Amino acid sequence: MSHFEAFVLALIQGLTEFLPISSSAHLILPSQVLGWDDQGLAFDVAVHVGTLAAVVLYFRKEVVALLSAWVASIFKRQHSAESKLAWMIALATIPACIFGLLMKDFIELYLRSAWVIACTTIIFGLLLWWVDKRATQQVNEYQTGWKQALFIGLAQAAAIIPGTSRSGATMTAALHLGFTREAAARFSFLMSIPIILLAGSYLTLKLVTSGAPIDVSGLGIGLAVSFVSAYACIHVFLKLVTRLGMLPFVIYRLLLGVGLFAFLLMQ
C-alpha cells in the first residue's frame, strides 16, 4: 500500500466512522472502483487506534467523569447520573459483542459484498430520515434507562451488517426513543469507545498471532490521519446536527447507494 493510499483510506475511516453514512460503504469503493488491495490487519489496527484516540480526547471530561462515577458506584456504592450513564453504555455494548462473535464468519462469507452494502446504505438511510422527521426530541443521554440502552445496543449490533453504519443505526434508535439530536449523537459517540476498543484489541491479537509484515510509515500515516479527521468530524457534526438535522446525510446515503448500484450494473 502506497502512502497516498494509506492517507486516503485513513481519511475515509476517520470521516465516516462517526457520521451516519457507513464507513464500510466508503471503504469498499477504493477496492471496487480503483482496484486497490486490502489494507491489511496492521493498518486496520492503526486506524482503530486513531479514531479511538480522537473520540476519547474529544470527550475526555465526560470519559473521566463517567469512569470515576462508575468505579465509585462499584466500590463505594455511590450512584449518580454519570454512573448510571456509564452502566447504560456498558449494557448497550453487550448485544454487539454477542452478535459479532456469533455472526462474524457468516457476515464475512455472505454479506460483505457491494450489493449488500448498496441495499443497506439506502434502506437504513431512509429509516434514519423517517425517524428523524418524527422524532420528539425530549430526552438527553443521562435519562437513558436499561430498556432504552438495550434497544440502542441492538441497533449497534445490527450495524455489524456492512453498509448499515454503526453511528447511523444507534442515532436512529436513540431518535426513535425521543432523544434530542445532540443527545443521540453524544450517546452514540460515547458508545463507540468500548466497541472500538474491543474491536481494536481483537484486531491487535489477530495481528500479533498472524506474524504479518508491518509497514511502520504506512501505520503512522493511518494513525495520524484517522485521528485528525475523526476529531474534526466529531466537532463539526455536533455543531451542525441540531441545526441541519439528518436530512443532508440521508440524501448523501441515497446518492451513494444509487451510485454503487449504477457502478455494479455497469460491470
PDB file of C-alpha atoms in Angstrom, residues 13 17-18 41-57 196-197 199-201 203-204 207 219 222-228 230:
ATOM      1  CA  GLN A  13     -12.131   5.855   8.049  1.00  0.00           C
ATOM      2  CA  GLU A  17     -16.592   6.268  11.498  1.00  0.00           C
ATOM      3  CA  PHE A  18     -18.728   8.812  13.347  1.00  0.00           C
ATOM      4  CA  LEU A  41      -4.583  -6.085   9.656  1.00  0.00           C
ATOM      5  CA  ALA A  42      -1.845  -3.719  10.809  1.00  0.00           C
ATOM      6  CA  PHE A  43      -3.457  -0.762   9.051  1.00  0.00           C
ATOM      7  CA  ASP A  44      -6.866  -1.689  10.484  1.00  0.00           C
ATOM      8  CA  VAL A  45      -5.335  -1.597  13.963  1.00  0.00           C
ATOM      9  CA  ALA A  46      -3.741   1.806  13.288  1.00  0.00           C
ATOM     10  CA  VAL A  47      -6.951   3.492  12.139  1.00  0.00           C
ATOM     11  CA  HIS A  48      -8.893   1.966  15.035  1.00  0.00           C
ATOM     12  CA  VAL A  49      -6.336   3.421  17.454  1.00  0.00           C
ATOM     13  CA  GLY A  50      -6.570   6.776  15.679  1.00  0.00           C
ATOM     14  CA  THR A  51     -10.361   7.011  15.816  1.00  0.00           C
ATOM     15  CA  LEU A  52     -10.431   5.732  19.414  1.00  0.00           C
ATOM     16  CA  ALA A  53      -7.895   8.354  20.490  1.00  0.00           C
ATOM     17  CA  ALA A  54      -9.945  11.056  18.756  1.00  0.00           C
ATOM     18  CA  VAL A  55     -13.243  10.257  20.481  1.00  0.00           C
ATOM     19  CA  VAL A  56     -11.595   9.750  23.892  1.00  0.00           C
ATOM     20  CA  LEU A  57      -9.716  13.059  23.613  1.00  0.00           C
ATOM     21  CA  ILE A 196     -13.846   0.417  19.067  1.00  0.00           C
ATOM     22  CA  LEU A 197     -11.585  -0.585  21.975  1.00  0.00           C
ATOM     23  CA  ALA A 199     -12.603  -4.337  18.012  1.00  0.00           C
ATOM     24  CA  GLY A 200      -9.113  -2.830  18.057  1.00  0.00           C
ATOM     25  CA  SER A 201      -7.982  -5.290  20.741  1.00  0.00           C
ATOM     26  CA  LEU A 203      -7.543  -6.993  15.568  1.00  0.00           C
ATOM     27  CA  THR A 204      -4.328  -6.444  17.537  1.00  0.00           C
ATOM     28  CA  LEU A 207      -2.087  -9.205  14.080  1.00  0.00           C
ATOM     29  CA  LEU A 219       0.787   2.816  10.021  1.00  0.00           C
ATOM     30  CA  GLY A 222      -3.041   5.822   9.087  1.00  0.00           C
ATOM     31  CA  LEU A 223      -2.981   6.621  12.797  1.00  0.00           C
ATOM     32  CA  ALA A 224      -2.342  10.361  12.382  1.00  0.00           C
ATOM     33  CA  VAL A 225      -4.803  10.988   9.547  1.00  0.00           C
ATOM     34  CA  SER A 226      -7.615   8.927  11.098  1.00  0.00           C
ATOM     35  CA  PHE A 227      -7.103  10.735  14.427  1.00  0.00           C
ATOM     36  CA  VAL A 228      -7.194  14.264  12.989  1.00  0.00           C
ATOM     37  CA  ALA A 230     -12.177  11.784  13.235  1.00  0.00           C
TER      38      ALA A 230
END
